[in-house]
Tab-separated table of C-alpha atoms in Angstrom:
chain	number	residue	atom	x	y	z
A	2	MET	CA	-19.368	4.530	-11.569
A	3	ALA	CA	-17.456	1.464	-10.584
A	4	VAL	CA	-14.086	2.120	-9.274
A	5	LEU	CA	-11.508	0.258	-6.924
A	6	TYR	CA	-9.782	3.159	-4.543
A	7	VAL	CA	-6.640	1.269	-2.946
A	8	VAL	CA	-6.611	3.027	0.472
A	9	ALA	CA	-3.515	3.423	3.033
A	10	THR	CA	-4.554	3.149	6.313
A	11	PRO	CA	-2.880	4.485	9.690
A	12	VAL	CA	-0.048	1.906	11.023
A	13	GLY	CA	-0.963	3.177	14.037
A	14	ASN	CA	-1.753	6.590	14.926
A	15	LEU	CA	-5.495	7.272	13.957
A	16	GLN	CA	-4.306	11.195	12.644
A	17	ASP	CA	-1.932	10.157	10.273
A	18	LEU	CA	-5.718	9.008	8.406
A	19	SER	CA	-5.433	11.701	5.314
A	20	PRO	CA	-8.548	13.943	4.697
A	21	ARG	CA	-8.422	12.286	1.189
A	22	ALA	CA	-8.439	8.863	2.433
A	23	ALA	CA	-11.652	9.539	5.069
A	24	ASP	CA	-13.476	11.202	2.187
A	25	THR	CA	-12.553	8.298	0.253
A	26	LEU	CA	-13.871	5.867	2.756
A	27	ARG	CA	-16.477	8.275	4.162
A	28	THR	CA	-18.287	7.711	0.609
A	29	ALA	CA	-17.545	4.579	-0.455
A	30	ASP	CA	-20.064	1.933	-1.347
A	31	LEU	CA	-18.261	-0.826	-0.214
A	32	ILE	CA	-14.942	-1.449	1.941
A	33	ILE	CA	-13.231	-4.719	0.994
A	34	ALA	CA	-11.058	-5.230	4.280
A	35	GLU	CA	-8.462	-7.611	5.413
A	36	ASP	CA	-9.891	-8.910	8.846
A	37	THR	CA	-13.555	-6.438	9.031
A	38	ARG	CA	-12.904	-6.595	12.675
A	39	VAL	CA	-9.998	-4.301	12.644
A	40	THR	CA	-11.355	-2.265	9.499
A	41	MET	CA	-14.385	-1.759	11.384
A	42	LYS	CA	-12.674	0.067	14.545
A	43	LEU	CA	-11.289	2.522	12.159
A	44	CYS	CA	-14.989	3.353	10.684
A	45	ARG	CA	-16.450	3.904	14.458
A	46	VAL	CA	-13.975	6.267	14.990
A	47	PHE	CA	-14.244	8.110	11.734
A	48	GLY	CA	-18.180	7.235	11.260
A	49	PHE	CA	-17.768	5.309	8.045
A	50	HIS	CA	-21.079	3.177	7.457
A	51	ALA	CA	-20.139	1.212	4.308
A	52	PRO	CA	-21.075	-2.479	4.498
A	53	LEU	CA	-17.644	-4.394	5.003
A	54	VAL	CA	-16.765	-7.505	3.668
A	55	SER	CA	-13.637	-9.382	4.216
A	56	CYS	CA	-10.794	-10.354	1.511
A	57	HIS	CA	-7.653	-11.710	3.161
A	58	ARG	CA	-4.856	-14.029	2.017
A	59	HIS	CA	-6.522	-16.968	2.700
A	60	ASN	CA	-9.808	-16.816	0.788
A	61	GLU	CA	-8.444	-13.668	-1.927
A	62	GLU	CA	-7.752	-15.916	-4.372
A	63	SER	CA	-11.088	-17.430	-4.272
A	64	LYS	CA	-13.392	-13.981	-3.728
A	65	ALA	CA	-10.999	-11.676	-6.163
A	66	ALA	CA	-13.065	-12.515	-8.982
A	67	GLU	CA	-16.526	-12.519	-7.261
A	68	LEU	CA	-15.660	-8.870	-5.682
A	69	ALA	CA	-14.470	-7.252	-9.031
A	70	GLY	CA	-17.573	-8.659	-10.733
A	71	ARG	CA	-20.002	-7.566	-7.915
A	72	ILE	CA	-18.130	-3.243	-8.245
A	73	LEU	CA	-18.748	-3.706	-11.911
A	74	GLY	CA	-22.014	-5.425	-11.967
A	75	GLU	CA	-23.798	-2.887	-8.902
A	76	ASP	CA	-21.624	-0.163	-10.270
A	77	LEU	CA	-19.772	0.462	-6.671
A	78	ALA	CA	-17.499	2.984	-6.114
A	79	ALA	CA	-15.394	0.542	-3.619
A	80	ALA	CA	-12.517	0.963	-1.192
A	81	LEU	CA	-9.896	-2.031	-0.329
A	82	VAL	CA	-7.855	-1.876	2.820
A	83	THR	CA	-5.689	-3.861	4.989
A	84	ASP	CA	-5.179	-3.839	9.020
A	85	ALA	CA	-2.485	-1.162	8.639
A	86	GLY	CA	-0.799	0.206	5.819
A	87	THR	CA	-0.953	0.459	2.015
A	88	PRO	CA	-2.595	-2.832	0.559
A	89	CYS	CA	-0.663	-5.227	-1.558
A	90	ILE	CA	2.704	-4.261	0.098
A	91	SER	CA	3.445	-7.395	1.996
A	92	ASP	CA	-0.253	-7.434	2.712
A	93	PRO	CA	-4.070	-9.098	0.444
A	94	GLY	CA	-5.075	-6.943	-2.229
A	95	CYS	CA	-3.119	-7.919	-5.241
A	96	GLU	CA	-5.775	-10.604	-6.232
A	97	VAL	CA	-8.584	-7.865	-6.519
A	98	VAL	CA	-6.704	-5.246	-8.208
A	99	ARG	CA	-5.769	-7.889	-10.947
A	100	GLU	CA	-9.489	-8.650	-11.295
A	101	CYS	CA	-10.581	-5.350	-11.346
A	102	VAL	CA	-7.931	-4.304	-13.759
A	103	ALA	CA	-9.176	-7.102	-16.168
A	104	LEU	CA	-12.700	-5.623	-16.277
A	105	GLN	CA	-11.121	-2.712	-16.973
A	106	ILE	CA	-12.680	-0.765	-13.568
A	107	PRO	CA	-10.381	2.397	-12.819
A	108	VAL	CA	-8.063	1.217	-9.765
A	109	ILE	CA	-7.012	4.564	-7.703
A	110	PRO	CA	-4.458	4.827	-5.249
A	111	ILE	CA	-4.943	6.660	-2.123
A	112	PRO	CA	-1.934	6.708	-0.550
A	113	GLY	CA	-0.529	7.213	2.603
A	114	CYS	CA	0.934	4.914	5.577
A	115	CYS	CA	3.826	2.304	4.534
A	116	ALA	CA	5.627	0.577	7.353
A	117	GLY	CA	8.598	-0.143	5.463
A	118	ILE	CA	8.975	3.452	3.609
A	119	ALA	CA	8.425	4.840	6.888
A	120	ALA	CA	11.504	2.961	8.388
A	121	VAL	CA	13.618	3.666	5.502
A	122	SER	CA	12.903	7.255	6.247
A	123	VAL	CA	14.255	7.046	9.704
A	124	SER	CA	16.929	4.820	9.421
A	125	GLY	CA	19.538	7.051	8.411
A	126	PHE	CA	21.120	4.996	5.633
A	127	ASP	CA	21.838	5.799	1.713
A	128	ALA	CA	18.494	4.737	0.336
A	129	ARG	CA	18.629	6.008	-3.079
A	130	GLU	CA	18.297	2.094	-3.559
A	131	PHE	CA	16.451	-0.321	-1.721
A	132	ALA	CA	14.555	-3.219	-1.804
A	133	PHE	CA	11.431	-4.335	0.293
A	134	TYR	CA	11.474	-8.472	1.005
A	135	GLY	CA	8.485	-8.449	4.064
A	136	PHE	CA	8.924	-11.795	5.963
A	137	LEU	CA	12.250	-13.760	5.587
A	138	PRO	CA	12.132	-17.837	5.951
A	139	ARG	CA	11.983	-18.796	9.985
A	140	GLU	CA	14.362	-21.908	9.581
A	141	LYS	CA	17.867	-20.455	10.525
A	142	LYS	CA	19.822	-22.346	7.700
A	143	ASP	CA	17.287	-20.727	5.015
A	144	LEU	CA	17.322	-17.539	6.593
A	145	LYS	CA	20.932	-17.293	6.283
A	146	GLU	CA	21.050	-18.192	2.917
A	147	ARG	CA	18.577	-15.863	2.162
A	148	LEU	CA	20.440	-13.061	3.908
A	149	LYS	CA	23.297	-13.871	1.714
A	150	GLU	CA	21.208	-13.612	-1.367
A	151	ILE	CA	19.943	-10.472	-0.144
A	152	ALA	CA	23.324	-8.988	0.866
A	153	ARG	CA	24.767	-10.010	-3.093
A	154	GLY	CA	22.110	-8.275	-4.247
A	155	VAL	CA	21.508	-4.934	-2.728
A	156	LYS	CA	22.654	-2.173	-0.391
A	157	VAL	CA	19.572	-1.354	1.661
A	158	ALA	CA	17.190	-4.356	2.590
A	159	VAL	CA	13.614	-3.871	4.342
A	160	LEU	CA	12.303	-6.415	6.308
A	161	HIS	CA	9.086	-7.233	8.348
A	162	GLU	CA	9.211	-9.440	11.428
A	163	SER	CA	7.314	-10.930	14.650
A	164	PRO	CA	8.259	-9.842	17.414
A	165	PHE	CA	8.523	-13.137	18.770
A	166	ARG	CA	11.426	-13.705	15.717
A	167	ILE	CA	13.091	-10.341	15.745
A	168	ILE	CA	15.938	-11.762	17.866
A	169	ASP	CA	16.383	-14.842	15.840
A	170	LEU	CA	16.627	-12.852	13.001
A	171	THR	CA	18.746	-10.124	14.331
A	172	GLU	CA	20.887	-13.305	15.213
A	173	ALA	CA	21.021	-14.332	11.872
A	174	VAL	CA	21.982	-11.209	10.538
A	175	ALA	CA	25.088	-11.042	13.027
A	176	GLU	CA	26.524	-14.165	12.056
A	177	THR	CA	26.033	-13.755	8.373
A	178	LEU	CA	26.552	-10.423	7.643
A	179	PRO	CA	28.445	-9.178	10.753
A	180	GLU	CA	29.875	-5.836	8.812
A	181	ALA	CA	25.826	-4.648	7.884
A	182	ARG	CA	24.522	-1.334	10.079
A	183	MET	CA	20.711	-2.082	11.160
A	184	ALA	CA	17.811	0.230	12.219
A	185	VAL	CA	15.125	-2.266	13.993
A	186	CYS	CA	11.660	-0.307	14.044
A	187	CYS	CA	9.023	-1.246	16.796
A	188	ASP	CA	5.769	0.103	16.549
A	189	LEU	CA	6.011	3.023	14.503
A	190	THR	CA	4.065	5.887	15.214
A	191	LYS	CA	2.480	4.540	18.604
A	192	LEU	CA	2.920	6.007	21.809
A	193	HIS	CA	6.124	3.900	22.242
A	194	GLU	CA	7.859	3.453	19.161
A	195	LYS	CA	11.481	3.320	19.341
A	196	THR	CA	13.825	2.334	16.903
A	197	LEU	CA	17.136	0.825	17.763
A	198	TYR	CA	20.520	2.170	15.360
A	199	GLY	CA	24.159	0.022	15.336
A	200	THR	CA	25.983	-3.009	14.490
A	201	PRO	CA	23.793	-6.624	14.483
A	202	GLN	CA	25.847	-7.147	17.267
A	203	SER	CA	24.761	-3.931	19.291
A	204	VAL	CA	21.115	-4.376	18.284
A	205	LEU	CA	20.996	-7.680	19.482
A	206	ALA	CA	22.522	-6.962	22.823
A	207	GLU	CA	19.607	-3.860	23.099
A	208	LEU	CA	17.232	-6.735	22.219
A	209	LYS	CA	17.762	-9.427	24.728
A	210	ALA	CA	17.988	-6.590	27.386
A	211	ASN	CA	14.346	-5.195	26.654
A	212	GLU	CA	12.182	-7.519	28.639
A	213	LYS	CA	9.104	-6.167	26.667
A	214	THR	CA	11.300	-7.317	22.818
A	215	GLU	CA	8.597	-9.914	22.592
A	216	LYS	CA	5.794	-6.634	22.223
A	217	GLY	CA	5.024	-4.587	19.154
A	218	GLU	CA	5.777	-5.092	15.548
A	219	TYR	CA	9.043	-4.961	13.792
A	220	CYS	CA	10.177	-3.322	10.500
A	221	VAL	CA	13.541	-3.457	9.785
A	222	VAL	CA	16.210	-1.916	7.501
A	223	ILE	CA	19.491	-3.453	7.217
A	224	ASP	CA	22.440	-0.960	5.499
A	225	LEU	CA	24.441	-3.541	3.317
A	226	HIS	CA	27.209	-1.073	2.239
A	227	GLY	CA	30.383	-2.262	2.751
A	228	VAL	CA	29.234	-5.595	3.816
A	229	SER	CA	31.668	-7.983	1.603
A	230	LEU	CA	30.563	-11.909	1.159
A	231	PRO	CA	33.126	-15.019	0.058
A	232	GLU	CA	32.307	-15.361	-3.650
A	233	GLU	CA	29.911	-18.412	-4.324
A	234	LYS	CA	32.277	-21.348	-5.620
A	235	ASP	CA	31.426	-22.524	-9.202
A	236	THR	CA	30.838	-26.588	-8.157
A	237	ALA	CA	30.704	-27.211	-11.640
A	238	ALA	CA	34.392	-25.910	-11.817
A	239	GLU	CA	35.553	-28.799	-9.236
A	240	TRP	CA	33.694	-31.821	-11.035
A	241	PRO	CA	36.326	-34.123	-12.641
A	242	ALA	CA	36.752	-34.006	-16.418
A	243	GLU	CA	34.882	-37.428	-16.406
A	244	ALA	CA	31.682	-35.847	-15.131
A	245	LYS	CA	32.393	-32.886	-17.353
A	246	LEU	CA	32.558	-35.299	-20.452
A	247	ILE	CA	29.484	-37.352	-19.261
A	248	GLU	CA	27.558	-33.720	-18.754
A	249	GLU	CA	28.218	-32.987	-22.251
A	250	MET	CA	27.369	-36.186	-23.575
A	251	LYS	CA	23.675	-35.967	-21.956
A	252	GLN	CA	23.330	-32.882	-24.047
A	253	GLY	CA	23.757	-35.048	-27.083
A	254	ALA	CA	27.378	-34.901	-27.825
A	255	ASN	CA	29.532	-37.822	-28.877
A	256	LEU	CA	32.694	-38.846	-26.631
A	257	ARG	CA	34.920	-37.290	-29.445
A	258	GLU	CA	32.749	-34.264	-29.674
A	259	ALA	CA	32.761	-33.790	-25.586
A	260	GLN	CA	36.178	-33.812	-25.465
A	261	GLU	CA	36.513	-31.145	-28.308
A	262	ILE	CA	33.861	-28.648	-26.734
A	263	LEU	CA	35.839	-29.104	-22.966
A	264	ILE	CA	39.283	-28.345	-24.795
A	265	ALA	CA	37.921	-25.152	-26.527
A	266	ARG	CA	36.206	-24.056	-22.915
A	267	GLY	CA	39.999	-24.035	-21.770
A	268	GLU	CA	40.083	-27.776	-19.772
A	269	LYS	CA	43.250	-29.143	-20.084
A	270	LYS	CA	44.032	-31.091	-22.964
A	271	ASN	CA	45.894	-34.102	-21.228
A	272	ALA	CA	43.462	-34.079	-18.838
A	273	VAL	CA	40.367	-34.160	-20.906
A	274	LYS	CA	41.920	-37.016	-23.108
A	275	GLN	CA	43.194	-39.014	-20.178
A	276	ALA	CA	39.189	-38.895	-18.619
A	277	ALA	CA	37.989	-39.658	-22.311
A	278	LEU	CA	40.108	-43.376	-21.923
A	279	THR	CA	38.712	-44.019	-18.557
A	280	LEU	CA	35.240	-43.623	-19.855
A	281	LYS	CA	35.966	-45.871	-22.987
A	282	LYS	CA	37.018	-48.493	-21.109
A	283	LEU	CA	34.219	-48.038	-18.652
A	284	PHE	CA	31.697	-48.063	-21.399
A	285	GLU	CA	33.320	-51.192	-23.263
């Protein structure tokens, strides 16, 4: 029967491969892998012999429909995997799933490892509600703005970060959200896994003091309970009355109608009338 299994694989420790995942990969007709070289190592350890085909971020859009058609046409039991963790969670796979759904091919999850969930579980933060953001922007200005947006929207945020940018990320959190708490996990489930806990400033100091910081993979949990941010200014409220009148006129109102709209909205009557006189003279 044509079917697509979405299979979670270990993020580090191979013993985390579930018996059900192992059975699925062992009996699959085809394994769709993010990187066949990485998945081949897993196959060798466990004795999986299904043919591998690559489907990664750069070719998924062009290959997904073809793969779904092949699964249906050849009546295959296919397994979708990524290099580590659960497919489609900040990893490729969603296009393949979407195409299979469109062809009414059953899509069945084989749950298991997910670095973000593992990090949340050891964070110690109240994560009854949290959001996953994957990788944030690299540019410092964009990164800080994104952190502020996140802090205004959720109480616990989960991120991925490169070992070469983890210090930059933590510095940005320290400068933007100094009241936050962090749990920075490195190499989860691996032999030398380590989690740093504390304020952004204290975690940053530990990262900078560790000569091996630029090794490993990082998953970061930020606790935003108690973090206060200044209210965003309503820039429209700071516009001069003339600009507000012009804005209403751009929407189709004439000058008199624009005055009435602003006054009804609570603008000072004398200021609006004076602005209208200024514009009238300008127009003349």
